[in-house]
XYZ file of C-alpha atoms in Angstrom:
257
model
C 60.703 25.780 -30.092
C 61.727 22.138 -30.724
C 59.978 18.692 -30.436
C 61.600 15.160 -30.335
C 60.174 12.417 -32.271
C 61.219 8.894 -31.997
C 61.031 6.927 -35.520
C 63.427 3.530 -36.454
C 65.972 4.089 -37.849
C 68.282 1.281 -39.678
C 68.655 -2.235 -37.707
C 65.660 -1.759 -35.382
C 67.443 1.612 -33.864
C 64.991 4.156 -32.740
C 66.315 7.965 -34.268
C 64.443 10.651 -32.804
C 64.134 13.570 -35.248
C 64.602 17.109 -33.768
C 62.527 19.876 -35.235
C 63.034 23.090 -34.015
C 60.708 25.679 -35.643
C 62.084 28.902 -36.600
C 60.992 32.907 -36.172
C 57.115 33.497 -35.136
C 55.613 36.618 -36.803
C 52.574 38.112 -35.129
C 50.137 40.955 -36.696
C 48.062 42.358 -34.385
C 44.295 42.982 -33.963
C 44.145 46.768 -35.463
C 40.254 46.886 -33.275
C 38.921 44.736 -30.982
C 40.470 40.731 -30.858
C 37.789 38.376 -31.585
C 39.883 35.683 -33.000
C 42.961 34.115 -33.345
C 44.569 32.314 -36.497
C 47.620 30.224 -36.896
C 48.889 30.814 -40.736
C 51.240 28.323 -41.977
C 53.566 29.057 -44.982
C 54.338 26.768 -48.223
C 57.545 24.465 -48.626
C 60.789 26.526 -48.517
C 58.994 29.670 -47.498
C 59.057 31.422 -43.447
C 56.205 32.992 -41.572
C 56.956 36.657 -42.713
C 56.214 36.722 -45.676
C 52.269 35.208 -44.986
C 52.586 38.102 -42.285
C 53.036 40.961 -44.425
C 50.183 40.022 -46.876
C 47.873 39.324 -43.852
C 48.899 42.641 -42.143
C 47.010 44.148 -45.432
C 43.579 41.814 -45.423
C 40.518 44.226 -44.005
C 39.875 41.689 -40.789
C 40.610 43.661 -37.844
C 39.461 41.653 -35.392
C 42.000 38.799 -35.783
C 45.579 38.446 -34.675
C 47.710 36.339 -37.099
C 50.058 34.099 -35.981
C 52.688 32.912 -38.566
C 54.956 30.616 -37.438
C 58.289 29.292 -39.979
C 58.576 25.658 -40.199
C 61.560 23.425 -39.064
C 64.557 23.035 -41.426
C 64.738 19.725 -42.281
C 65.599 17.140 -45.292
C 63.176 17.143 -47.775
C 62.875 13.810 -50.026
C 60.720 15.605 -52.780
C 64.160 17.994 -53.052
C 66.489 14.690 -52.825
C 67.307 15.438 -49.256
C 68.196 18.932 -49.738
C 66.916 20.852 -46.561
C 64.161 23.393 -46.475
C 61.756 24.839 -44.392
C 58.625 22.402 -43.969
C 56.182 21.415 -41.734
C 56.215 17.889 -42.213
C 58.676 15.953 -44.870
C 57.100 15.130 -48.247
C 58.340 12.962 -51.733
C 56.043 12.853 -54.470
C 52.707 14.362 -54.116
C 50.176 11.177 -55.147
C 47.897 9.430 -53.467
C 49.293 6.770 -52.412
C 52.420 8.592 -51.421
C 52.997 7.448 -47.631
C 52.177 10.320 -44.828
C 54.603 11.721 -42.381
C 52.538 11.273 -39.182
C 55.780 12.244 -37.304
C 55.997 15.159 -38.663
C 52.569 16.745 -39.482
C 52.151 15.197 -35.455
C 54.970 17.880 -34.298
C 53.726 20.753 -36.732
C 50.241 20.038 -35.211
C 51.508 20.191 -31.350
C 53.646 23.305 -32.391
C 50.098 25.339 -33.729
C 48.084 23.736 -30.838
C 51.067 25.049 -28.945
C 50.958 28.527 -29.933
C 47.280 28.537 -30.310
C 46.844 27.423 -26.342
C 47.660 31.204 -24.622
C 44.902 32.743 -26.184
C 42.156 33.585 -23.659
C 39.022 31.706 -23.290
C 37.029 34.341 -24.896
C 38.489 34.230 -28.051
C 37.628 32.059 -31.406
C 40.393 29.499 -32.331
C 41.788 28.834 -36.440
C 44.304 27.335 -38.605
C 44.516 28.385 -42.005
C 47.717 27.874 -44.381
C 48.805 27.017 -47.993
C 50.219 24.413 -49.862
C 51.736 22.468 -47.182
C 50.756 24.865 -45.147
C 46.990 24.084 -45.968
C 47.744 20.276 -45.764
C 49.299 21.031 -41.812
C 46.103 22.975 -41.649
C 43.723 20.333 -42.259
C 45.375 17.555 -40.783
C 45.394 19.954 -37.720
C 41.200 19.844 -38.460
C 41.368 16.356 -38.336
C 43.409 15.894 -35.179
C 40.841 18.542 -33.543
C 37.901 16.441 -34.276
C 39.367 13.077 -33.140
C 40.807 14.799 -29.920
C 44.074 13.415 -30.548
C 47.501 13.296 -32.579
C 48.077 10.359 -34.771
C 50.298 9.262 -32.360
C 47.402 9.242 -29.927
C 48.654 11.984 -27.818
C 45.376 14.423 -26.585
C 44.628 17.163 -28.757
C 44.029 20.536 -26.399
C 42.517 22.902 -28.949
C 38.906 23.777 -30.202
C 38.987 25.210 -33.282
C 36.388 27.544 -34.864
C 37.993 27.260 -38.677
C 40.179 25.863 -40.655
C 41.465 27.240 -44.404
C 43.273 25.869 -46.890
C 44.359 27.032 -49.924
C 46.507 25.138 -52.762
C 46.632 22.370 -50.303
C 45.470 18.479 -49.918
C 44.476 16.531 -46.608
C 46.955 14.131 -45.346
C 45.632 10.799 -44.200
C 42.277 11.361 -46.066
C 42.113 7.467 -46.522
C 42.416 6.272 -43.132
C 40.193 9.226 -42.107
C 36.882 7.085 -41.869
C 37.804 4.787 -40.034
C 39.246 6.438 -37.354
C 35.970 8.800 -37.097
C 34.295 5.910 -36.467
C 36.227 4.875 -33.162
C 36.107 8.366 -31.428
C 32.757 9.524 -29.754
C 31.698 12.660 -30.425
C 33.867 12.530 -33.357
C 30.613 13.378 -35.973
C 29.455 16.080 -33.817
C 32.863 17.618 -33.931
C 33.248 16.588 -37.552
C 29.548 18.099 -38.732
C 29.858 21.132 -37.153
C 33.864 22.782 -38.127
C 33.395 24.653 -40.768
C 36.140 24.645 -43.091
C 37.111 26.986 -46.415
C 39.277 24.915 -49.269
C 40.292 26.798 -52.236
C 42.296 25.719 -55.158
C 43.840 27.158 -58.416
C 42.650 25.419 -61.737
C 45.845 26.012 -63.288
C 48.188 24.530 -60.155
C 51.122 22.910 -61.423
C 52.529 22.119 -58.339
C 49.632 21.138 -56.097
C 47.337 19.811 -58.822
C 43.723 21.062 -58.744
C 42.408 17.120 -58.306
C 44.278 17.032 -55.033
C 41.777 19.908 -53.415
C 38.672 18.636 -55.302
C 39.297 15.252 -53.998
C 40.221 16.561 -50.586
C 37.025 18.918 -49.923
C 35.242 15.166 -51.229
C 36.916 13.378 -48.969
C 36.196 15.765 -46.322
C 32.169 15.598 -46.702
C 31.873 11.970 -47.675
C 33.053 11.416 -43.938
C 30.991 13.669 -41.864
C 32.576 17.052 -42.545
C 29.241 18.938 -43.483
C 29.984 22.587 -43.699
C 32.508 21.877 -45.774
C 33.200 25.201 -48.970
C 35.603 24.220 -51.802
C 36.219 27.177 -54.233
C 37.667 26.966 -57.356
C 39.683 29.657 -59.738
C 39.943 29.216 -63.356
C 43.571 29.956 -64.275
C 44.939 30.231 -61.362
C 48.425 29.183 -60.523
C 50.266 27.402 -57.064
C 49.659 30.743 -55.751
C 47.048 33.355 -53.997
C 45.419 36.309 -55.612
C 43.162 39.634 -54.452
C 39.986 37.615 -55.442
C 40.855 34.369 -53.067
C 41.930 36.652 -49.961
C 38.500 38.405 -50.420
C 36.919 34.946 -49.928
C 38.521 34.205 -47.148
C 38.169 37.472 -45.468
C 34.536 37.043 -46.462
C 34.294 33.448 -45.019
C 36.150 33.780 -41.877
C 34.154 36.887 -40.925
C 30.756 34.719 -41.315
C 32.221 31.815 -39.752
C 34.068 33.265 -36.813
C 31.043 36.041 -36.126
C 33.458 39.084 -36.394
C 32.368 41.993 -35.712
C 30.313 44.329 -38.411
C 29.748 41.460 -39.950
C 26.417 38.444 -40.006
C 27.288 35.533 -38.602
């Protein structure tokens, strides 16, 4: 699946960039489906490998969706292509956002997320940039639109993150502010950040400062975890977390709510 976005190009020129997302990977509900979750893979990676370790996760009730990201030139890698769901240079805060492009990873989930029948409990979850496409996908839900101010279709349940940051966080305010029915929207998503002590490539003060940005405008069931040690990567004790969380959150089955 592609999507065209228009953005200048040099001498006033308008370039629309192409991005045409590669192989979805689906795991199936082993019981009954209760929930659906879009899981969106790291820079360079596809959606099978987030597949295979989701296939294994004790949450029977939910059908994964993993989706692989657009090949496209990344600046961070000096143009060299690779898959990603939005392009990125250097990760600091005051590193400008691609709106295009989280804008078109956002439709694509929304996308994929809209065939799922009525009766079923919407999510995003992802890491790294995965986790940033997953929050700005949170943020998109509760202002009801794109950045580019195209209507956002979905309602979603959850939203995890893991290794990840939120794009936009500083405009974030603001924009709350405009949209009514925004706070409700905002004060009631519950949303799971977790985030690796010892990251290297993601630094831990990226997620702190995201989950803080996060409540300090509205976002009130709001969990940040932190793991001593751990690396830009997931382990056994952060998937039981999630499994944990998203069962609460998302009312699954054998589980309290």
């Amino acid at each position: 699946m592609s999507f065209t976005s228009p953005s200048v190009g040099s001498g006033g020129r308008t370039v629309r960039r192409v991005f045409e997302f590669g192989r979805t990977y689906v795991v199936r509900p082993k019981g009954k489906h209760q929930a659906t979750v879009v899981w969106l893979h790291g820079l360079g990676d596809n959606g099978s490998s987030w597949s295979q370790l989701l296939e294994t996760l004790p949450l029977p009730n939910i059908k994964w969706i993993c989706p692989t990201a657009p090949t496209q030139p990344i600046k961070v890698f000096g143009g060299f292509p690779s898959t990603a769901w939005f392009d990125v240079g250097e990760l600091s805060e005051d590193a400008p956002d691609d709106i295009e492009g989280l804008d078109a990873s956002a439709a694509h989930v929304a996308n994929l997320l809209s065939t799922e029948p009525d009766d079923i409990k919407l999510g995003v979850g992802g890491f790294s940039m995965g986790a940033a496409t997953a929050l700005y996908s949170a943020t998109c839900f509760t202002l009801r639109k794109y950045g580019n101010g195209n209507p956002y279709p979905c309602n979603l349940s959850a939203v995890v993150g893991l290794s990840g940051w939120l794009p936009c966080s500083k405009t974030l305010s603001k924009k709350l502010e405009e949209v009514d029915d925004a706070a409700r929207r905002a004060a009631s998503l519950p949303l799971l950040l977790c985030h690796g002590k010892g990251d290297d490539v993601v630094p831990y003060k990226f997620g702190e400062k995201s989950s803080q940005a996060l409540s300090s405008t509205g976002y009130q069931n709001v969990a940040f975890k932190a793991y001593n040690g751990l690396g830009h990567y997931t382990v056994p004790e952060e998937m039981d977390e999630v499994c944990a969380w998203l069962s609460s959150k998302l009312g699954l089955e054998g589980t309290s709510s």
